Amino acid sequence: MTTEQFIATKASAAVNALYGADIPESRMQVQVTRKEFEGDFTLVVFPLLKISHASPDATGNAIGEWLTSNCPEIEAFNSVKGFLNLSLSNIYWSRLFASIESDARFGELPSTGRRIMVEFSSPNTNKPLHLGHVRNNLLGASVSNLLKAAGNDVIRTTLVNDRGVHICKSMYAWQQRFDGATPASTGKKGDHLVGDCYVEYARMEKEDPSVLDKVHDMLVKWEENDPEVRRLWSMMNEWVFEGFEQTYKALGISFDKTYYEHETYLLGKELVRKGLETGVFVKDPDGSVWCDLTADGLDRKLLLRSDGTSVYMTQDLGTAERRFAEHELDSHVYVVGDEQNYHFQVLKLVLKKLGFDWADQIYHLSYGMVELPEGKMKSREGTVVDADDLIEKMYEEAKSTSEESGKLEGVSEEEKDRLYHMIGLGALKYFILKVDPRKKMLFNPKESIDFNGNTGPFIQYTHARIKSILRKADALGIRPAVSEDAPLSPKEIRLVKLLASYPQKVQEAADAFSPALIANYCYDLAKEFNQYYHDTPILKEENSSILRMRLALIETLANVLVKATGILGMELPDRM
């Protein structure tokens, strides 16, 4: 039961006792008291005036008097123009803290019975993953964690775009310019080698635009199952898959199911055939197939080229139908950059025209692009921040910053290595996820690794500090314990309030598909602890009950930090 629900229940009892009216708790309006007024939570009195037949202040005062007389959890009140501000007692906050501390599943919301698929990453097999893909992967993984924490059955999936014109461009360049090079012969990761081919093709097309015709010929041969083209395609894709897997592992990314475009594009072609039969689509004289959306305020959308080859929209139609049918989904979230807003607007509309009512359950989590100080990244020009290089850079930044702090004496090299990875990835993940997904962001590795301010390492250091206190207490034979005999100070009550808000924050973040709300909650919790630690003696406290209660409080805080940062995919070290 939340504090708002508790107050609503008590207020309902007060109204019944005072006025003989049965008002359900759900109709009581309770909100956090505004900062300029004294109190913790406020009951809105206006809806009760028809029952009390009295003024707002008289009604508020009557309810306040009843509550303070009959509820030991409510110690004071003040009524201001129809708003009853209530101050909760130490008894309430101590009991609330005890319930949080004893609940191993605190923050895990009850099951909704809903099954949601989240598609993210979905890379092309013509280049390695870069910084833009990193934001996509971290968003997709954290949104999946968030929806699961909110009580949903979540399926993580990715669609590998392993066929099409862009793939043939890398293949053509390899044939013409790379003299049989392989990952083994060059010492390069396979995805990096294929990415070099893609960049080289861009140069080739600038030199001779007619090479694009040869690429299209290659695509037609691929769709006709030409054995030589398929062999080259399979070989180069395997190189890329092996490279992707290494990067995913380094980022801590995994999927429950992987789809491949070469397996799904024919599903879309079948839907196009049915759409032609029912008149939803039209075929132009050149043989191309279109969906006319002009009556809907959009334009005509190509579904099949004149040579019969498919486009992205084609396979997205077929993949969506298969997923909803196979998994009986209640919802499908696509984590894709805002450059594809129009694509998903069209996708939903075309699916609706094909008669799929579940099209309304498709949600496009449209996120802003990641930019560098020098501007946008462009894969075909090779001006990208490679994901593998970025992960390595974050490791080196973490190592350098940690060594400067001089706090790792006596730590083994193996433990240091693990710690540098944990700090580097934590910094990267937090820096990206603390930004509202819908906003563009500027990435600055040096800023992200700072041990002060709103950063991942600051939160990690907070956790390590708490663990250090608990180790010292344990060495002294002192165990954390909750006791109603140990009153909470105002600063401790602030911590309990913040802890108690965690489940609501999970729900709020899940509803908004925004891990940023969880990231900034973690920062608020860490910041509040550090202020408390600075002002409050813990191990020096002479009262045994208060000392043990304080240990229980910070231990609970550490546990909630672990849960919240776990949604972000971060690990928290016990030592730093």
PDB file of C-alpha atoms in Angstrom, residues 30 66 90 142 169 213 231 259 281 289 335 350 359 418 459 493:
ATOM      1  CA  VAL A  30      -4.362  12.640  -2.173  1.00  0.00           C
ATOM      2  CA  TRP A  66     -10.482  12.938  13.594  1.00  0.00           C
ATOM      3  CA  ASN A  90       7.646   8.659  13.170  1.00  0.00           C
ATOM      4  CA  SER A 142      16.879  -1.157 -20.341  1.00  0.00           C
ATOM      5  CA  LYS A 169      27.301  -2.803 -51.856  1.00  0.00           C
ATOM      6  CA  ASP A 213      23.399  -0.871 -61.525  1.00  0.00           C
ATOM      7  CA  ARG A 231      27.970 -18.127 -51.151  1.00  0.00           C
ATOM      8  CA  TYR A 259      14.971 -12.765 -36.764  1.00  0.00           C
ATOM      9  CA  PHE A 281      -2.422  -2.134 -53.060  1.00  0.00           C
ATOM     10  CA  VAL A 289       3.556  -2.275 -56.200  1.00  0.00           C
ATOM     11  CA  VAL A 335      13.295   0.935 -30.561  1.00  0.00           C
ATOM     12  CA  VAL A 350      -0.737  -0.143 -43.955  1.00  0.00           C
ATOM     13  CA  ALA A 359      -1.690  -2.479 -35.522  1.00  0.00           C
ATOM     14  CA  ARG A 418      37.096  -6.295 -13.665  1.00  0.00           C
ATOM     15  CA  ILE A 459      26.437   6.129  -8.103  1.00  0.00           C
ATOM     16  CA  ILE A 493      12.635  10.108   6.884  1.00  0.00           C
TER      17      ILE A 493
END
